[in-house]
mmCIF file of C-alpha atoms in Angstrom:
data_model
loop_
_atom_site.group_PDB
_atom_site.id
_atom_site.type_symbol
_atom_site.label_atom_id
_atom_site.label_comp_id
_atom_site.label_asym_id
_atom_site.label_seq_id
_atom_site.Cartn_x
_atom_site.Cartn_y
_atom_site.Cartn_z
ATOM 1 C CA UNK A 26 47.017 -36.975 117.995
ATOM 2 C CA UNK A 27 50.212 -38.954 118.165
ATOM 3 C CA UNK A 28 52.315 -36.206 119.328
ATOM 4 C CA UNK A 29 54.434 -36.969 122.761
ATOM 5 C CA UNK A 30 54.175 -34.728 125.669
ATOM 6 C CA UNK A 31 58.176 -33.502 125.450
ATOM 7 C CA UNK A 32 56.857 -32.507 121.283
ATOM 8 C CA UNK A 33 53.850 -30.611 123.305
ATOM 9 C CA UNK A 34 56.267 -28.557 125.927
ATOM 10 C CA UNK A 35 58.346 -27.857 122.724
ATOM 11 C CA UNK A 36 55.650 -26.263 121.202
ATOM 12 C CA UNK A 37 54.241 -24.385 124.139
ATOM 13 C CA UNK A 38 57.783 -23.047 124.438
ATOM 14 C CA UNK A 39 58.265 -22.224 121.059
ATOM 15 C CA UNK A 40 54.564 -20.220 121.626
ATOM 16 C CA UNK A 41 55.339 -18.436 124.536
ATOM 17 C CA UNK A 42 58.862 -17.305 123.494
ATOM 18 C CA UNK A 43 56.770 -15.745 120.196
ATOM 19 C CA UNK A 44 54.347 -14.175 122.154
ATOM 20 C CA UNK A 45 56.939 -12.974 124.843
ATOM 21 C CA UNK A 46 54.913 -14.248 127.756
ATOM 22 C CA UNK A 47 54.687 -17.304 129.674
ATOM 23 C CA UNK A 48 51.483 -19.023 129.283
ATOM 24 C CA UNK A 49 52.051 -21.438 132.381
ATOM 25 C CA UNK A 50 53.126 -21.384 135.763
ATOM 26 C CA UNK A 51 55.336 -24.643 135.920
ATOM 27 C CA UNK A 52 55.105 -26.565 139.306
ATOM 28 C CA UNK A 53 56.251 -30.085 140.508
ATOM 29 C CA UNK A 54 54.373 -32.753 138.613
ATOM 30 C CA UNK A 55 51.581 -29.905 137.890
ATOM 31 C CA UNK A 56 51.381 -26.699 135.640
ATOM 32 C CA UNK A 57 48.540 -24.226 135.790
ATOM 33 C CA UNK A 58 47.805 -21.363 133.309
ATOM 34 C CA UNK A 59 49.193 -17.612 134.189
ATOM 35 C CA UNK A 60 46.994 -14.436 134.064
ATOM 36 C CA UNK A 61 48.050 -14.544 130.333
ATOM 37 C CA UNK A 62 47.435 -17.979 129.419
ATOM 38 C CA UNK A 63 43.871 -17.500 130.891
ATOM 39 C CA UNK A 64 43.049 -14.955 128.568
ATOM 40 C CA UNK A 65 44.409 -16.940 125.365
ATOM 41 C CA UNK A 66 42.541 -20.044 126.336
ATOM 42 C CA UNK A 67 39.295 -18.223 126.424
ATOM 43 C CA UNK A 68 39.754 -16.702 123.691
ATOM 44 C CA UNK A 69 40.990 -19.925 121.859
ATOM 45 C CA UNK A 70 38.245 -22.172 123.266
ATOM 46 C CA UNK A 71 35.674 -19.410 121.962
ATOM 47 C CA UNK A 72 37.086 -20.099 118.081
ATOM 48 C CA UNK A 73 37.056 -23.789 118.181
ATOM 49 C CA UNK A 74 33.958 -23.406 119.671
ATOM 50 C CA UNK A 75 32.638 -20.983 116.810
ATOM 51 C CA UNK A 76 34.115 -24.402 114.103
ATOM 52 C CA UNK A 77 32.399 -26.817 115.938
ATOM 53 C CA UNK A 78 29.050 -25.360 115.997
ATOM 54 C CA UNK A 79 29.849 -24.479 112.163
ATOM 55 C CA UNK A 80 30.537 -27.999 111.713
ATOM 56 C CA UNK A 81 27.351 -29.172 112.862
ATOM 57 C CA UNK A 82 25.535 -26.794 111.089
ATOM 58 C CA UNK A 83 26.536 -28.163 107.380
ATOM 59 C CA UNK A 84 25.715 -31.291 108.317
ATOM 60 C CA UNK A 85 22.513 -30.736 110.321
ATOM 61 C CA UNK A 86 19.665 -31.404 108.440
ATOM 62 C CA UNK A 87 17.026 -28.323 107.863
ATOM 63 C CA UNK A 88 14.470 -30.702 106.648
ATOM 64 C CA UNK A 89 14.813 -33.917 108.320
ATOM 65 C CA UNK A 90 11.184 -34.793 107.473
ATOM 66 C CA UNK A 91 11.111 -33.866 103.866
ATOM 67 C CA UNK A 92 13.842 -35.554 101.171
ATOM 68 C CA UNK A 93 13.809 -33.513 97.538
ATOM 69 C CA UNK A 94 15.545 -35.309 94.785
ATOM 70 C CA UNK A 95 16.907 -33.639 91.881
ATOM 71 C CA UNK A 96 16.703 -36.384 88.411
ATOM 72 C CA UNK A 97 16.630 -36.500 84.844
ATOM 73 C CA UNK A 98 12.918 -35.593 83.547
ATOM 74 C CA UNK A 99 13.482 -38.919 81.442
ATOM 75 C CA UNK A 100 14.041 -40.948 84.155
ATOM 76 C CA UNK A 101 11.865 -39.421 86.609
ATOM 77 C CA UNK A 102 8.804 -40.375 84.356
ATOM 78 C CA UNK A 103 10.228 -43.618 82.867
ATOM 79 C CA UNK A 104 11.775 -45.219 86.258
ATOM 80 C CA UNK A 105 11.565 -43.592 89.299
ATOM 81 C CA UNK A 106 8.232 -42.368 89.714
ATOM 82 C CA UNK A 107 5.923 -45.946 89.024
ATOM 83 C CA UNK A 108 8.270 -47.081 92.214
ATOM 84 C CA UNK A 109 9.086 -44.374 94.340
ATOM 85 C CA UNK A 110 5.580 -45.526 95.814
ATOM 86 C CA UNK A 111 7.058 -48.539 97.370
ATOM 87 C CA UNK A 112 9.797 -46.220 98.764
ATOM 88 C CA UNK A 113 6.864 -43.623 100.544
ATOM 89 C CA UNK A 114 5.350 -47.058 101.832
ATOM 90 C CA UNK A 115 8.185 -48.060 103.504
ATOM 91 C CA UNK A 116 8.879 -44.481 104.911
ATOM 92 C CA UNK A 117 5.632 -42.590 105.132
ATOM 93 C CA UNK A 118 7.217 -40.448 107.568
ATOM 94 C CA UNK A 119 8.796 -38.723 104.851
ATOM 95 C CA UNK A 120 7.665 -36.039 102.366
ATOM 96 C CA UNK A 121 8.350 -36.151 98.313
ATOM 97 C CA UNK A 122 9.933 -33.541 96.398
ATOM 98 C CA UNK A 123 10.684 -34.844 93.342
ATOM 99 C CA UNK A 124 12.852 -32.371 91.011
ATOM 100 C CA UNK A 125 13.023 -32.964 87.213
ATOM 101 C CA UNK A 126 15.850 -31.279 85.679
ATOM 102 C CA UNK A 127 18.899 -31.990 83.642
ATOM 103 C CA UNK A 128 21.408 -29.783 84.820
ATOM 104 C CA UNK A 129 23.159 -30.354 88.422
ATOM 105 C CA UNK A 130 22.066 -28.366 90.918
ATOM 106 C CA UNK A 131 24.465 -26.105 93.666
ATOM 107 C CA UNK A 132 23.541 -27.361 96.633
ATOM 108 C CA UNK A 133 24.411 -24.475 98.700
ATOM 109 C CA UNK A 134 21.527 -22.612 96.785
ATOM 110 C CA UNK A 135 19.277 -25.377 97.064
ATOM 111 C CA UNK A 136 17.251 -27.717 99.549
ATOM 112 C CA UNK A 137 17.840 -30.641 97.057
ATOM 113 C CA UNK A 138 18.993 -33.196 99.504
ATOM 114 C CA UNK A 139 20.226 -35.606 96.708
ATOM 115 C CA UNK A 140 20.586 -35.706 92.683
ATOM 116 C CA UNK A 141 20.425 -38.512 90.039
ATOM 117 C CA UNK A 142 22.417 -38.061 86.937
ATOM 118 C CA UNK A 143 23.696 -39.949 83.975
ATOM 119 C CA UNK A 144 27.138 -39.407 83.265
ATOM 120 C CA UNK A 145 30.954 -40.445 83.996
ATOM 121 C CA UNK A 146 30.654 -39.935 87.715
ATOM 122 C CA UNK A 147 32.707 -37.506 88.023
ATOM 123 C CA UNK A 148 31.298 -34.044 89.780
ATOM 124 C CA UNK A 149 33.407 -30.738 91.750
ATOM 125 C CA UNK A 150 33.015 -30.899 95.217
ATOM 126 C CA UNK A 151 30.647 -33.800 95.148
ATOM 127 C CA UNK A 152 30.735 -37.657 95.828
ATOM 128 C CA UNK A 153 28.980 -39.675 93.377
ATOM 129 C CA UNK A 154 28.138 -43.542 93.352
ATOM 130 C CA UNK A 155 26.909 -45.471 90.779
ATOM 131 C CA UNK A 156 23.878 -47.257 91.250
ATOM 132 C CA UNK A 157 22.772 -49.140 87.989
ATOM 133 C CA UNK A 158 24.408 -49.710 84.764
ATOM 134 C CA UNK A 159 23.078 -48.916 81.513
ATOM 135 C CA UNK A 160 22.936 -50.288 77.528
ATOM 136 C CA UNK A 161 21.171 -48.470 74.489
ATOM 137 C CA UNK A 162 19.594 -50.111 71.833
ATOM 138 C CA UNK A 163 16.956 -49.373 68.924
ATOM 139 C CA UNK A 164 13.181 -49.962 69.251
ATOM 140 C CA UNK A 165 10.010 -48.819 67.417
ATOM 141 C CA UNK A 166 6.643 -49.168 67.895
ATOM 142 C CA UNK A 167 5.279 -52.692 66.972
ATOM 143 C CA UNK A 168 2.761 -50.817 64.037
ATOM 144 C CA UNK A 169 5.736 -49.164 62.293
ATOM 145 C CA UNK A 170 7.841 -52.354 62.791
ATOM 146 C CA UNK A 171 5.019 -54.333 60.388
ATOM 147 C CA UNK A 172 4.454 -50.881 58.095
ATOM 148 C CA UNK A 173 8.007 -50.884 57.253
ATOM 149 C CA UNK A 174 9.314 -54.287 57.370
ATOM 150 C CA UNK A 175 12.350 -53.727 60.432
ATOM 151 C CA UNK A 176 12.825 -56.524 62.080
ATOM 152 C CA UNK A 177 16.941 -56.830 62.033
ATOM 153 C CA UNK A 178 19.672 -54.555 62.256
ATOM 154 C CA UNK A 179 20.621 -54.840 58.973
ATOM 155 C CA UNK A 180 16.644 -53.363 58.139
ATOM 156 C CA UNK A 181 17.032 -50.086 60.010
ATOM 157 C CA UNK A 182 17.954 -48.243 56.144
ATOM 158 C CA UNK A 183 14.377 -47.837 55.861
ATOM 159 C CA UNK A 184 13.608 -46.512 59.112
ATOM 160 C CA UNK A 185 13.465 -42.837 60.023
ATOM 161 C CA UNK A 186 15.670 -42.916 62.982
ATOM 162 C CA UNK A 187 15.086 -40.785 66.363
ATOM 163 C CA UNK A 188 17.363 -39.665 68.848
ATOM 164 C CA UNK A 189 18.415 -37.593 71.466
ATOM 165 C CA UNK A 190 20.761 -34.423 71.140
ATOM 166 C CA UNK A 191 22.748 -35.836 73.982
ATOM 167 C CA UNK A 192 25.818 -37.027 72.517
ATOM 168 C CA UNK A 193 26.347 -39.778 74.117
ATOM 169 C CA UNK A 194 23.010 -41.234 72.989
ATOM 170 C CA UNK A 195 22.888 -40.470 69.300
ATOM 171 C CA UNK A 196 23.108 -42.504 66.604
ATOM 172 C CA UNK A 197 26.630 -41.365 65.370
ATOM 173 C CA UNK A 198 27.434 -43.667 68.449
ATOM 174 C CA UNK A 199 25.806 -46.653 67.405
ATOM 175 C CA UNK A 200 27.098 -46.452 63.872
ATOM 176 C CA UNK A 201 30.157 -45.482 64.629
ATOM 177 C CA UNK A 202 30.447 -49.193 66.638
ATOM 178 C CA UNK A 203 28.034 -51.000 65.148
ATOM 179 C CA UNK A 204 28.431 -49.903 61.364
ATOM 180 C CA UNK A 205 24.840 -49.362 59.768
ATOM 181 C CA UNK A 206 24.270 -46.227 57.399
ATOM 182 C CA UNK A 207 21.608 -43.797 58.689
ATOM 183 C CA UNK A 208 19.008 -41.713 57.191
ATOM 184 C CA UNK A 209 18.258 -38.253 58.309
ATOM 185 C CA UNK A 210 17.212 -38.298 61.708
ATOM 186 C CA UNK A 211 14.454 -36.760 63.968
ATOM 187 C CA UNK A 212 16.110 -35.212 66.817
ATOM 188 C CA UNK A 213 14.770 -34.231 70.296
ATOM 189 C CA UNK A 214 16.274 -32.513 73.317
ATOM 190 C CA UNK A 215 15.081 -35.166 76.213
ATOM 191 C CA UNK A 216 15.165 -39.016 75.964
ATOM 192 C CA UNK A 217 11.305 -38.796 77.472
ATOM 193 C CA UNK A 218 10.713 -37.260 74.085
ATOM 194 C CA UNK A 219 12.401 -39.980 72.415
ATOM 195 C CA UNK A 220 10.519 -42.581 73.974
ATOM 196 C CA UNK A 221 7.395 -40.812 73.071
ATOM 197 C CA UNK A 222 8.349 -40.474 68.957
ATOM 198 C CA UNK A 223 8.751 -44.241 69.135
ATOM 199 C CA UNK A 224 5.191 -44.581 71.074
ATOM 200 C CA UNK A 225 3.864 -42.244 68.034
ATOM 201 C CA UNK A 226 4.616 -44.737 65.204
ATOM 202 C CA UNK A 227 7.674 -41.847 64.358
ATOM 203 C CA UNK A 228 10.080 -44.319 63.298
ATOM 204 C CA UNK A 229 13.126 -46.312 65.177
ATOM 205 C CA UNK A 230 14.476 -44.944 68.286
ATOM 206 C CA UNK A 231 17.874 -45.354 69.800
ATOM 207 C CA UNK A 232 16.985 -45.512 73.660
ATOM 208 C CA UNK A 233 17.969 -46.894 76.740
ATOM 209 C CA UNK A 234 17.251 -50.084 78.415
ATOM 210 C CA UNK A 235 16.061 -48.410 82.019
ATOM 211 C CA UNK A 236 13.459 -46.256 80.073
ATOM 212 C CA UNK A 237 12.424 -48.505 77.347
ATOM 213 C CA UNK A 238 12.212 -51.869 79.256
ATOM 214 C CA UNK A 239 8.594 -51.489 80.733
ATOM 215 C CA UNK A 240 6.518 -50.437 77.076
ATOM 216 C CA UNK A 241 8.788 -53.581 75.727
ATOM 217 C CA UNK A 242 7.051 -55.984 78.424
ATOM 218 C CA UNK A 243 4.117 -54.247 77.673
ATOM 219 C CA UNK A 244 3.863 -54.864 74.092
ATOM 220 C CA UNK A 245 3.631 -51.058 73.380
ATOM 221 C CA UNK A 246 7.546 -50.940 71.797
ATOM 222 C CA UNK A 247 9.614 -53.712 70.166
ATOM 223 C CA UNK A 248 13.497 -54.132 70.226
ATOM 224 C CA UNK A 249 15.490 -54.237 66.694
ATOM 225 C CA UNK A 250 18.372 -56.703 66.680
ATOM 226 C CA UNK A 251 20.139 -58.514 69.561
ATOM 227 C CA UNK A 252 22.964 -55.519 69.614
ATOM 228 C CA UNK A 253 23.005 -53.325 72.528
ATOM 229 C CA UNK A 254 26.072 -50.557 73.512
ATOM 230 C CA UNK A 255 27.093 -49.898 76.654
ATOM 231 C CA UNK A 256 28.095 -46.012 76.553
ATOM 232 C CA UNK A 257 30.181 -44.457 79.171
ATOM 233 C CA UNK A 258 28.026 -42.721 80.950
ATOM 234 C CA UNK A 259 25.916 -44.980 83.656
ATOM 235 C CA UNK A 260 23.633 -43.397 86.470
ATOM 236 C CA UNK A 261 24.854 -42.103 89.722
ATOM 237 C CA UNK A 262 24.196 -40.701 93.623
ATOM 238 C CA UNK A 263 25.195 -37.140 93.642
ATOM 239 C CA UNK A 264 25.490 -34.910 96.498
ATOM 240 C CA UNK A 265 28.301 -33.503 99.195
ATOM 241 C CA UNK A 266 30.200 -35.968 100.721
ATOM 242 C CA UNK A 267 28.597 -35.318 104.419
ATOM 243 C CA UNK A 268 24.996 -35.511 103.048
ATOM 244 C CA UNK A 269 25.096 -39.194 102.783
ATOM 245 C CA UNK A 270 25.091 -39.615 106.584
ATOM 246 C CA UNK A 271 21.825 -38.285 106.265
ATOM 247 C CA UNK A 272 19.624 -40.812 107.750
ATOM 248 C CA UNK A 273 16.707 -39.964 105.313
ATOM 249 C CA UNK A 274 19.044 -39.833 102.561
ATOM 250 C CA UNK A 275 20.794 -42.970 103.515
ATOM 251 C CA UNK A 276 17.934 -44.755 103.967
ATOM 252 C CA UNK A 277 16.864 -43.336 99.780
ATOM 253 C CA UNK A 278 20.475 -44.601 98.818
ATOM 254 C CA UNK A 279 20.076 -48.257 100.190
ATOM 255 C CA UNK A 280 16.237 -48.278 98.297
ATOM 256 C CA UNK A 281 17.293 -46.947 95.042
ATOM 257 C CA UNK A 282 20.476 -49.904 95.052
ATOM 258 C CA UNK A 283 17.935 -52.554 96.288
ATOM 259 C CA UNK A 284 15.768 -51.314 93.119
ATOM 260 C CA UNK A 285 18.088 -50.736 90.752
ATOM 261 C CA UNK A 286 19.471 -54.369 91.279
ATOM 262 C CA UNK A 287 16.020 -56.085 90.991
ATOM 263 C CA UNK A 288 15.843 -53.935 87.895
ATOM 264 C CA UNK A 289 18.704 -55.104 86.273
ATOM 265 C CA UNK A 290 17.922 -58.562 87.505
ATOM 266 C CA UNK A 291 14.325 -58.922 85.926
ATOM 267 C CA UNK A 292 15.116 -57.155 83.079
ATOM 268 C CA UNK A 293 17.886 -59.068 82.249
ATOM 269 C CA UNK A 294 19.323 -57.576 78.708
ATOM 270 C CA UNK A 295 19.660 -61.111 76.606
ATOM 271 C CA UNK A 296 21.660 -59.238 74.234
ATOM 272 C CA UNK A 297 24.770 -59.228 72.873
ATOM 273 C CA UNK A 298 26.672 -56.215 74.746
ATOM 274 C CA UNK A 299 29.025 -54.045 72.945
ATOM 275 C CA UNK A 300 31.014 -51.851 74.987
ATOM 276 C CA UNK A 301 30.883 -48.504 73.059
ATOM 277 C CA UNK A 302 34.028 -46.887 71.705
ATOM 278 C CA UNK A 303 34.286 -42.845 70.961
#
């Protein structure tokens, strides 16, 4: 505590002389605690007692067996779920509970042990820590790529764009830094739904990279250009600061950053990046 033992009789002075009582009987090298003082340390010891055991109930676990995640629908579908396999191999001790929804949870309401979000990182009462980057760019499917001639940037005038209602994901953003004109646009509420206009031979979607990269490798989606952004918001670790002690959760935490880096390792963007201004 850093506090000397002359500071501590000062104290215990100043404490006695507001109670009116003395709390110790003072002896030669030794003090011992009055009829008074007996009755204030019990009564003392039973409150710090009462925080301690409160203590250790927010951060026990109620479900140390069980870890529930709370994610984006998008990326639950397009990312997490073809690997969170590997992650119940590893840990088969463990039950799933897999959460998709877009808005962040309260956690005092909730069993969610952890969320994934996209966004600036920056949450009340909550730690967050970024765990994989992210760029946008446009693709379409290959058919609609041939049926309409888009191969460059510069072709994307005689697409029928898609795009997400999220704001930071439209394509005001990506003409706004990259400069093309638009035509009217087909709009969903979900980047999932995105994704699947551009599977549907819709037209040219503005996407990004984490969701899109697998139906590229597997021929099902083609990029347009060699222009990606890089918008402000990025994916992060959400929950209270004490949950991350967790052992189930910390063991999650280390996965998803082992995946996330082979991720952004194999699927390496061979663009040009633009960081995107607002």
């Amino acid at each position: 505590m850093f506090v000397t033992a002359a500071a501590v009789s000062q104290q215990i002075r100043q404490l006695e002389d507001w109670l009116g009582v003395e709390l110790f009987i003072r002896q030669h090298r030794r003090v011992k605690l009055t009829a008074e003082g007996g009755i204030l340390y019990q009564q003392t010891k039973r409150g710090f007692d009462h925080i301690q055991d409160g203590v250790r109930q927010v951060n026990q676990d109620p479900n140390p067996n069980q870890l529930s995640i709370s994610t984006l629908p998008s990326f639950a579908q397009h990312w997490l779920v073809p690997r969170i396999g590997q992650f119940r191999q590893q840990h088969p001790e463990l039950a799933m509970l897999i959460e998709p929804r877009n808005e962040l949870i309260n956690f005092q309401d909730s069993n969610v042990d952890i969320c994934i979000r996209y966004g600036r990182g920056h949450y009340p009462n909550l730690e967050s820590r970024l765990f994989m980057d992210e760029v946008l760019y446009p693709v379409c499917h290959p058919l609609y790529q041939q049926q309409h001639n888009i191969y460059q940037l510069d072709d994307l005038h005689r697409a029928e764009l898609i795009e997400d209602t999220w704001p930071d994901i439209n394509w005001d953003v990506w003409l706004k830094n990259i400069g093309q004109l638009p035509k009217p646009t087909i709009q969903y509420h979900g980047s999932q739904f995105v994704l699947e206009g551009a599977l549907a031979v819709q037209g040219v979607a503005l996407t990004k990279h984490s969701l899109a990269f697998r139906y590229i490798q597997e021929g099902k989606l083609v990029r347009i250009g060699d222009i990606a952004l890089r918008p402000e918001y990025q994916y992060y670790l959400c929950a209270p600061a004490g949950y991350f002690r967790r052992p189930k959760i910390a063991l999650f935490c280390e996965w998803i950053e082992e995946q996330a880096a082979q991720f952004q390792c194999e699927a390496q963007y061979n663009l040009t990046v633009i960081e995107a201004k607002y």
